[in-house]
Amino acid sequence: MENHEGYFHEASFTDPEGNPRTSKVPVVQELARQGLNHLPKRFIRANNTQHPVEPSLPKTIPLINVAKLRAGSEPEGRAQELGKLASGAREWGLFLITEHGISWSDLQSVKDVVKGFFGLSFEDKKRSVGSYASIDNMGYGRNFVKSEDEPLDWIDRLTMKAAPVGGDEGLNVWPQNPPNFKEVIEKYVKQARNVMDELLEALAEAFSLERNAFLKYLNPENSEMNVRVNYYPPCPRPDLTLGLTPHTDGSVLTLLIQFEATGGLQILKDKQWLTLPWPSHTLLVNVGDLLEIMSNGRLKSPWHRVVTQMDVERFSVALFYNPPSRVEIEPEPKPNQEDDAMEEDGFEKVVVGDYLQHFYRVSPTDEKKAIIYAKAK
């Protein structure tokens, strides 16, 4: 059997004394190919069962028909769909969507190029794309390592900046193989942006705000769209590790597709981890921290994680939609709230880039702490 122990990603971090350090992180795809029947020590978590786990949600999260939200739709049906959107987003911070206008063939093309890339040998993947730890952790490899002691996630990643145009200029972060990888993903991103714009307008309307209350921060010329491909290989001991550490998203909205397997995504609700029922023919949308701030807490970003599975592999593609880093976002006042005063539990203005720097500096944490940065003092 071929030995894959020599394959690793390099991750840079700063130690507590302020010294730059580099960590060699094992490539989980190669560990899985090796057919391990044990879990390497660096992936083992001592408190993996901090909260009890329920096998599935006691009730399903809402499935939103995007076509019914569009102008010109039948009024009664549209009003019902807006109601579903508001209740689902308020209760869960996420929802499923269907009839969104992105064709099945385009989604299949995304699946084909992603699987094509991860089907390459490790050497070919490294030759195909660069890796930049200091620039939004873009490129191919495991990221967000902060010490040699922290437990590692059972995941391989690929991250690109798809917008604005030129945002990745001079960086080799798009795979050259498959040759149509960038073309396929950029086509998907363009369509996905339209869907997220529609959803942001509908969310504002559903909460009785001006339709552009959220979208006004996302200029199509300079707003940002990061693409993160997550690959979760089969894991020999799913009970001892995680595919992705508990977190919220530092975005306005995140749009996800998954393929090959389901059952990996969990949300913390009422102090229990609940496995999301996520049918393969739907896309999933979740609220990010920036939208929680913009909505002044009407919408809340969900605390979520990914678990591993023993005998199956799972892929997901996440699109993170953000204003430019220099933009200042402002919470929408709540009813009966003075314009010049914030409620105790409300938020204050924050510059997107400042918030994201803070977000990544304090992450990961054991609970939702990063957003306290934007709370009204």
Tab-separated table of C-alpha atoms in Angstrom:
chain	number	residue	atom	x	y	z
A	1	MET	CA	0.000	0.000	0.000
A	2	GLU	CA	1.304	3.488	-0.899
A	3	ASN	CA	2.360	5.560	2.113
A	4	HIS	CA	0.799	9.016	2.287
A	5	GLU	CA	2.239	10.100	5.651
A	6	GLY	CA	4.636	12.491	3.925
A	7	TYR	CA	1.853	14.601	2.433
A	8	PHE	CA	1.008	17.777	4.300
A	9	HIS	CA	-0.182	21.359	3.952
A	10	GLU	CA	1.830	24.173	5.503
A	11	ALA	CA	-0.055	26.575	7.743
A	12	SER	CA	1.449	29.789	9.120
A	13	PHE	CA	0.509	31.298	12.473
A	14	THR	CA	1.891	33.554	15.203
A	15	ASP	CA	2.683	32.034	18.597
A	16	PRO	CA	1.762	33.725	21.912
A	17	GLU	CA	5.160	35.442	22.001
A	18	GLY	CA	4.516	37.008	18.609
A	19	ASN	CA	6.894	34.777	16.676
A	20	PRO	CA	5.933	33.507	13.206
A	21	ARG	CA	5.525	29.737	13.096
A	22	THR	CA	4.754	27.138	10.457
A	23	SER	CA	2.828	23.940	11.085
A	24	LYS	CA	2.761	20.858	8.878
A	25	VAL	CA	-0.856	19.722	8.643
A	26	PRO	CA	-1.546	16.182	7.379
A	27	VAL	CA	-3.641	16.014	4.216
A	28	VAL	CA	-6.802	14.187	5.260
A	29	GLN	CA	-7.597	13.046	1.730
A	30	GLU	CA	-4.277	11.206	1.625
A	31	LEU	CA	-4.833	9.757	5.113
A	32	ALA	CA	-8.204	8.436	3.959
A	33	ARG	CA	-6.683	6.975	0.796
A	34	GLN	CA	-4.212	5.162	3.007
A	35	GLY	CA	-7.117	3.316	4.602
A	36	LEU	CA	-6.383	4.226	8.224
A	37	ASN	CA	-8.334	2.360	10.894
A	38	HIS	CA	-7.283	4.800	13.610
A	39	LEU	CA	-7.374	8.584	13.962
A	40	PRO	CA	-4.077	10.523	14.159
A	41	LYS	CA	-3.671	12.298	17.486
A	42	ARG	CA	-3.819	15.826	16.042
A	43	PHE	CA	-7.433	15.282	14.932
A	44	ILE	CA	-8.774	13.965	18.267
A	45	ARG	CA	-11.025	16.272	20.315
A	46	ALA	CA	-11.419	15.844	24.063
A	47	ASN	CA	-14.895	17.469	24.278
A	48	ASN	CA	-16.513	16.333	21.074
A	49	THR	CA	-19.741	15.547	22.952
A	50	GLN	CA	-20.044	18.898	24.753
A	51	HIS	CA	-23.733	19.066	23.815
A	52	PRO	CA	-26.078	16.090	23.287
A	53	VAL	CA	-26.947	15.204	19.709
A	54	GLU	CA	-30.408	14.586	18.327
A	55	PRO	CA	-30.460	12.591	15.071
A	56	SER	CA	-32.595	15.137	13.211
A	57	LEU	CA	-34.669	18.250	13.679
A	58	PRO	CA	-37.984	17.732	15.489
A	59	LYS	CA	-39.528	19.752	12.670
A	60	THR	CA	-38.147	20.590	9.288
A	61	ILE	CA	-36.602	23.929	8.463
A	62	PRO	CA	-38.558	25.883	5.852
A	63	LEU	CA	-38.244	25.205	2.144
A	64	ILE	CA	-38.606	28.514	0.304
A	65	ASN	CA	-39.795	28.672	-3.284
A	66	VAL	CA	-37.774	31.601	-4.637
A	67	ALA	CA	-39.967	31.887	-7.741
A	68	LYS	CA	-42.961	32.715	-5.513
A	69	LEU	CA	-41.043	35.607	-3.935
A	70	ARG	CA	-40.488	37.400	-7.228
A	71	ALA	CA	-42.456	40.456	-8.330
A	72	GLY	CA	-45.473	39.494	-10.386
A	73	SER	CA	-46.073	36.280	-8.464
A	74	GLU	CA	-49.576	35.457	-7.271
A	75	PRO	CA	-50.074	37.877	-4.308
A	76	GLU	CA	-51.513	35.430	-1.761
A	77	GLY	CA	-48.868	32.799	-2.485
A	78	ARG	CA	-46.132	35.420	-2.326
A	79	ALA	CA	-47.354	36.680	1.045
A	80	GLN	CA	-47.371	33.125	2.411
A	81	GLU	CA	-43.829	32.534	1.133
A	82	LEU	CA	-42.608	35.781	2.736
A	83	GLY	CA	-44.166	34.615	6.002
A	84	LYS	CA	-42.361	31.272	5.770
A	85	LEU	CA	-39.119	33.079	4.997
A	86	ALA	CA	-39.456	35.400	7.990
A	87	SER	CA	-40.350	32.666	10.474
A	88	GLY	CA	-37.658	30.283	9.247
A	89	ALA	CA	-34.931	32.914	9.174
A	90	ARG	CA	-35.937	34.187	12.613
A	91	GLU	CA	-36.190	30.749	14.243
A	92	TRP	CA	-33.267	28.944	12.614
A	93	GLY	CA	-31.061	31.518	10.906
A	94	LEU	CA	-31.141	29.332	7.800
A	95	PHE	CA	-33.516	27.922	5.226
A	96	LEU	CA	-33.593	25.756	2.113
A	97	ILE	CA	-34.455	27.112	-1.318
A	98	THR	CA	-35.899	25.615	-4.474
A	99	GLU	CA	-36.975	27.003	-7.887
A	100	HIS	CA	-34.131	29.496	-7.573
A	101	GLY	CA	-33.390	29.677	-11.284
A	102	ILE	CA	-29.973	28.001	-11.268
A	103	SER	CA	-30.220	25.096	-13.678
A	104	TRP	CA	-29.583	21.506	-12.668
A	105	SER	CA	-26.995	21.212	-15.443
A	106	ASP	CA	-25.005	24.163	-14.052
A	107	LEU	CA	-25.070	22.639	-10.561
A	108	GLN	CA	-23.959	19.320	-12.052
A	109	SER	CA	-21.068	21.110	-13.763
A	110	VAL	CA	-19.971	22.511	-10.381
A	111	LYS	CA	-20.012	18.994	-8.974
A	112	ASP	CA	-18.021	17.655	-11.950
A	113	VAL	CA	-15.177	20.204	-11.726
A	114	VAL	CA	-14.944	19.935	-7.933
A	115	LYS	CA	-14.739	16.156	-8.057
A	116	GLY	CA	-12.334	16.455	-10.973
A	117	PHE	CA	-9.963	18.580	-8.912
A	118	PHE	CA	-10.098	16.388	-5.819
A	119	GLY	CA	-9.664	13.332	-8.020
A	120	LEU	CA	-6.158	14.528	-8.919
A	121	SER	CA	-3.101	13.283	-7.089
A	122	PHE	CA	-1.827	15.505	-4.277
A	123	GLU	CA	1.146	16.550	-6.397
A	124	ASP	CA	-1.094	17.523	-9.315
A	125	LYS	CA	-3.390	19.512	-7.037
A	126	LYS	CA	-0.415	21.424	-5.616
A	127	ARG	CA	0.877	22.120	-9.125
A	128	SER	CA	-2.576	23.207	-10.261
A	129	VAL	CA	-3.164	25.911	-7.647
A	130	GLY	CA	-1.209	27.995	-5.144
A	131	SER	CA	-1.827	28.541	-1.454
A	132	TYR	CA	-1.781	31.866	0.383
A	133	ALA	CA	-2.205	31.795	4.146
A	134	SER	CA	-1.888	35.581	4.500
A	135	ILE	CA	-4.509	36.521	1.875
A	136	ASP	CA	-7.922	35.369	3.080
A	137	ASN	CA	-6.467	31.854	3.370
A	138	MET	CA	-6.966	31.408	-0.360
A	139	GLY	CA	-5.820	28.524	-2.522
A	140	TYR	CA	-5.557	24.821	-1.769
A	141	GLY	CA	-4.933	23.504	1.719
A	142	ARG	CA	-6.026	23.384	5.327
A	143	ASN	CA	-6.352	26.854	6.865
A	144	PHE	CA	-7.035	28.721	10.109
A	145	VAL	CA	-4.388	26.866	12.121
A	146	LYS	CA	-3.373	28.899	15.186
A	147	SER	CA	-1.161	26.513	17.138
A	148	GLU	CA	0.430	23.082	17.122
A	149	ASP	CA	-1.873	22.014	19.954
A	150	GLU	CA	-5.341	22.786	18.614
A	151	PRO	CA	-7.346	19.831	17.294
A	152	LEU	CA	-7.473	19.750	13.504
A	153	ASP	CA	-10.631	19.375	11.445
A	154	TRP	CA	-11.060	16.347	9.170
A	155	ILE	CA	-11.279	18.431	5.997
A	156	ASP	CA	-9.477	19.472	2.840
A	157	ARG	CA	-10.276	22.879	1.363
A	158	LEU	CA	-10.006	24.996	-1.733
A	159	THR	CA	-10.734	28.740	-1.525
A	160	MET	CA	-10.987	31.375	-4.260
A	161	LYS	CA	-12.139	34.986	-4.517
A	162	ALA	CA	-14.679	35.158	-7.332
A	163	ALA	CA	-15.640	38.839	-6.951
A	164	PRO	CA	-14.913	41.652	-7.391
A	165	VAL	CA	-13.236	41.367	-10.766
A	166	GLY	CA	-9.470	41.495	-10.264
A	167	GLY	CA	-9.704	40.699	-6.554
A	168	ASP	CA	-7.317	37.775	-7.026
A	169	GLU	CA	-5.036	39.469	-9.556
A	170	GLY	CA	-1.527	38.020	-9.529
A	171	LEU	CA	-2.518	35.047	-7.390
A	172	ASN	CA	-2.632	31.479	-8.638
A	173	VAL	CA	-5.694	30.498	-6.600
A	174	TRP	CA	-7.870	29.041	-9.363
A	175	PRO	CA	-7.180	25.418	-10.294
A	176	GLN	CA	-5.757	24.986	-13.779
A	177	ASN	CA	-7.083	21.449	-13.833
A	178	PRO	CA	-9.856	20.704	-14.732
A	179	PRO	CA	-9.313	23.358	-17.427
A	180	ASN	CA	-12.910	24.645	-17.186
A	181	PHE	CA	-12.916	24.927	-13.366
A	182	LYS	CA	-12.878	28.745	-13.205
A	183	GLU	CA	-15.378	29.159	-16.048
A	184	VAL	CA	-17.883	26.810	-14.390
A	185	ILE	CA	-17.576	28.319	-10.918
A	186	GLU	CA	-17.755	31.902	-12.153
A	187	LYS	CA	-20.945	31.120	-14.078
A	188	TYR	CA	-22.446	29.601	-10.942
A	189	VAL	CA	-21.351	32.571	-8.805
A	190	LYS	CA	-22.980	35.049	-11.195
A	191	GLN	CA	-26.303	33.222	-10.969
A	192	ALA	CA	-25.978	32.725	-7.217
A	193	ARG	CA	-25.401	36.447	-6.663
A	194	ASN	CA	-28.739	37.178	-8.358
A	195	VAL	CA	-30.473	34.663	-6.102
A	196	MET	CA	-28.896	36.104	-2.940
A	197	ASP	CA	-29.811	39.633	-4.005
A	198	GLU	CA	-33.434	38.514	-4.403
A	199	LEU	CA	-33.362	36.844	-0.997
A	200	LEU	CA	-31.899	39.904	0.728
A	201	GLU	CA	-34.664	42.067	-0.713
A	202	ALA	CA	-37.290	39.522	0.311
A	203	LEU	CA	-35.847	39.206	3.827
A	204	ALA	CA	-35.990	42.968	4.285
A	205	GLU	CA	-39.589	43.032	3.077
A	206	ALA	CA	-40.504	40.074	5.276
A	207	PHE	CA	-39.336	42.069	8.317
A	208	SER	CA	-41.179	45.227	7.209
A	209	LEU	CA	-38.013	47.094	6.208
A	210	GLU	CA	-37.198	48.956	3.012
A	211	ARG	CA	-36.453	46.396	0.315
A	212	ASN	CA	-32.893	47.716	-0.145
A	213	ALA	CA	-32.159	47.862	3.603
A	214	PHE	CA	-29.584	45.060	3.299
A	215	LEU	CA	-28.776	45.081	-0.395
A	216	LYS	CA	-27.647	48.718	-0.386
A	217	TYR	CA	-24.283	47.633	1.052
A	218	LEU	CA	-23.613	45.140	-1.762
A	219	ASN	CA	-22.707	47.111	-4.859
A	220	PRO	CA	-22.408	44.667	-7.786
A	221	GLU	CA	-19.162	46.333	-8.925
A	222	ASN	CA	-17.156	45.902	-5.726
A	223	SER	CA	-18.938	43.554	-3.310
A	224	GLU	CA	-17.067	40.357	-2.505
A	225	MET	CA	-17.826	36.718	-3.150
A	226	ASN	CA	-15.504	34.087	-1.753
A	227	VAL	CA	-15.855	30.461	-2.827
A	228	ARG	CA	-14.871	27.683	-0.440
A	229	VAL	CA	-14.929	24.056	-1.497
A	230	ASN	CA	-14.992	21.667	1.473
A	231	TYR	CA	-14.059	18.017	1.053
A	232	TYR	CA	-14.771	15.596	3.906
A	233	PRO	CA	-13.221	12.172	3.216
A	234	PRO	CA	-14.410	9.020	5.005
A	235	CYS	CA	-13.195	9.119	8.613
A	236	PRO	CA	-12.145	6.060	10.682
A	237	ARG	CA	-13.469	7.524	13.974
A	238	PRO	CA	-16.251	10.096	13.478
A	239	ASP	CA	-16.903	10.028	17.231
A	240	LEU	CA	-13.489	11.527	17.993
A	241	THR	CA	-13.225	14.423	15.559
A	242	LEU	CA	-15.141	16.993	13.514
A	243	GLY	CA	-15.203	17.926	9.868
A	244	LEU	CA	-15.552	21.597	10.735
A	245	THR	CA	-15.236	23.329	14.110
A	246	PRO	CA	-18.386	25.027	15.503
A	247	HIS	CA	-18.685	28.556	14.143
A	248	THR	CA	-20.868	31.226	12.626
A	249	ASP	CA	-20.162	32.729	9.203
A	250	GLY	CA	-18.563	36.165	8.898
A	251	SER	CA	-20.748	37.020	5.906
A	252	VAL	CA	-24.038	38.656	4.987
A	253	LEU	CA	-25.404	35.460	3.455
A	254	THR	CA	-23.829	32.092	2.743
A	255	LEU	CA	-25.197	29.868	-0.031
A	256	LEU	CA	-24.293	26.168	0.002
A	257	ILE	CA	-24.641	23.148	-2.200
A	258	GLN	CA	-23.626	19.635	-1.155
A	259	PHE	CA	-23.146	16.382	-3.003
A	260	GLU	CA	-22.170	12.724	-2.614
A	261	ALA	CA	-23.608	12.506	0.932
A	262	THR	CA	-25.922	14.312	3.347
A	263	GLY	CA	-26.190	14.337	7.126
A	264	GLY	CA	-22.979	16.219	7.868
A	265	LEU	CA	-24.264	19.663	8.851
A	266	GLN	CA	-25.492	20.261	12.394
A	267	ILE	CA	-26.933	23.324	14.135
A	268	LEU	CA	-26.922	24.066	17.871
A	269	LYS	CA	-30.495	24.654	19.006
A	270	ASP	CA	-31.720	24.695	22.602
A	271	LYS	CA	-28.340	23.321	23.741
A	272	GLN	CA	-28.601	20.318	21.433
A	273	TRP	CA	-26.815	19.573	18.176
A	274	LEU	CA	-29.430	18.842	15.534
A	275	THR	CA	-28.627	17.202	12.210
A	276	LEU	CA	-30.176	19.230	9.400
A	277	PRO	CA	-32.395	17.391	6.945
A	278	TRP	CA	-31.002	18.770	3.700
A	279	PRO	CA	-32.438	17.141	0.557
A	280	SER	CA	-29.893	16.906	-2.246
A	281	HIS	CA	-32.077	18.795	-4.739
A	282	THR	CA	-32.137	21.970	-2.613
A	283	LEU	CA	-29.644	24.707	-1.774
A	284	LEU	CA	-29.118	25.942	1.773
A	285	VAL	CA	-28.889	29.589	2.807
A	286	ASN	CA	-27.677	30.723	6.195
A	287	VAL	CA	-27.510	34.116	7.855
A	288	GLY	CA	-24.036	35.487	8.543
A	289	ASP	CA	-22.856	37.737	11.357
A	290	LEU	CA	-22.943	40.810	9.114
A	291	LEU	CA	-26.647	40.328	8.390
A	292	GLU	CA	-27.343	39.859	12.097
A	293	ILE	CA	-25.687	43.243	12.684
A	294	MET	CA	-27.457	44.918	9.717
A	295	SER	CA	-30.833	43.577	10.870
A	296	ASN	CA	-30.118	44.670	14.454
A	297	GLY	CA	-30.658	41.144	15.718
A	298	ARG	CA	-33.920	40.443	13.921
A	299	LEU	CA	-31.972	37.714	12.125
A	300	LYS	CA	-29.356	35.677	13.960
A	301	SER	CA	-26.406	33.799	12.517
A	302	PRO	CA	-26.644	30.113	13.512
A	303	TRP	CA	-23.929	28.303	15.478
A	304	HIS	CA	-23.156	25.270	13.308
A	305	ARG	CA	-20.583	22.565	12.665
A	306	VAL	CA	-19.882	19.630	10.370
A	307	VAL	CA	-19.543	16.043	11.571
A	308	THR	CA	-17.614	13.339	9.761
A	309	GLN	CA	-18.906	10.011	8.471
A	310	MET	CA	-17.178	6.667	8.378
A	311	ASP	CA	-17.953	5.143	5.010
A	312	VAL	CA	-18.855	8.064	2.744
A	313	GLU	CA	-17.237	11.192	1.392
A	314	ARG	CA	-19.039	14.528	1.296
A	315	PHE	CA	-18.442	17.738	-0.626
A	316	SER	CA	-19.920	21.181	-0.114
A	317	VAL	CA	-19.403	24.446	-1.970
A	318	ALA	CA	-20.023	27.603	0.072
A	319	LEU	CA	-20.381	31.104	-1.369
A	320	PHE	CA	-19.783	33.907	1.146
A	321	TYR	CA	-21.393	37.206	0.112
A	322	ASN	CA	-19.931	40.383	1.668
A	323	PRO	CA	-19.707	44.130	1.158
A	324	PRO	CA	-16.235	45.552	0.425
A	325	SER	CA	-14.025	45.578	3.506
A	326	ARG	CA	-13.980	49.398	3.732
A	327	VAL	CA	-17.798	49.699	3.865
A	328	GLU	CA	-19.439	50.673	7.139
A	329	ILE	CA	-22.653	48.787	7.863
A	330	GLU	CA	-25.347	50.157	10.129
A	331	PRO	CA	-28.060	48.280	12.056
A	332	GLU	CA	-31.638	48.996	11.041
A	333	PRO	CA	-33.503	50.681	13.923
A	334	LYS	CA	-36.161	48.600	15.623
A	335	PRO	CA	-39.737	49.903	15.971
A	336	ASN	CA	-40.121	52.685	18.561
A	337	GLN	CA	-36.356	53.024	18.782
A	338	GLU	CA	-34.869	56.517	18.736
A	339	ASP	CA	-32.601	57.174	15.770
A	340	ASP	CA	-29.781	58.397	18.008
A	341	ALA	CA	-29.969	55.666	20.638
A	342	MET	CA	-29.432	51.913	20.460
A	343	GLU	CA	-31.227	49.316	22.543
A	344	GLU	CA	-29.124	47.499	25.102
A	345	ASP	CA	-29.205	44.319	23.041
A	346	GLY	CA	-28.763	46.130	19.735
A	347	PHE	CA	-25.732	46.689	17.528
A	348	GLU	CA	-23.717	49.707	16.446
A	349	LYS	CA	-22.070	50.734	13.193
A	350	VAL	CA	-19.048	48.684	12.200
A	351	VAL	CA	-16.585	48.656	9.297
A	352	VAL	CA	-16.771	45.290	7.527
A	353	GLY	CA	-13.000	44.799	7.340
A	354	ASP	CA	-12.529	45.672	11.019
A	355	TYR	CA	-15.198	43.190	12.032
A	356	LEU	CA	-13.750	40.394	9.890
A	357	GLN	CA	-10.244	40.965	11.277
A	358	HIS	CA	-11.693	40.594	14.763
A	359	PHE	CA	-13.801	37.596	13.690
A	360	TYR	CA	-10.791	35.606	12.470
A	361	ARG	CA	-8.601	36.718	15.346
A	362	VAL	CA	-10.934	35.299	18.023
A	363	SER	CA	-12.103	32.235	16.066
A	364	PRO	CA	-12.479	29.436	16.837
A	365	THR	CA	-14.254	29.774	20.176
A	366	ASP	CA	-16.535	27.492	22.174
A	367	GLU	CA	-19.509	29.776	21.742
A	368	LYS	CA	-20.762	32.727	19.700
A	369	LYS	CA	-18.402	35.437	20.957
A	370	ALA	CA	-17.115	37.285	17.905
A	371	ILE	CA	-20.277	39.294	17.332
A	372	ILE	CA	-20.065	40.915	20.774
A	373	TYR	CA	-17.534	43.211	19.059
A	374	ALA	CA	-20.427	44.955	17.279
A	375	LYS	CA	-22.768	45.210	20.268
A	376	ALA	CA	-23.850	48.685	21.332
A	377	LYS	CA	-21.685	49.834	24.240
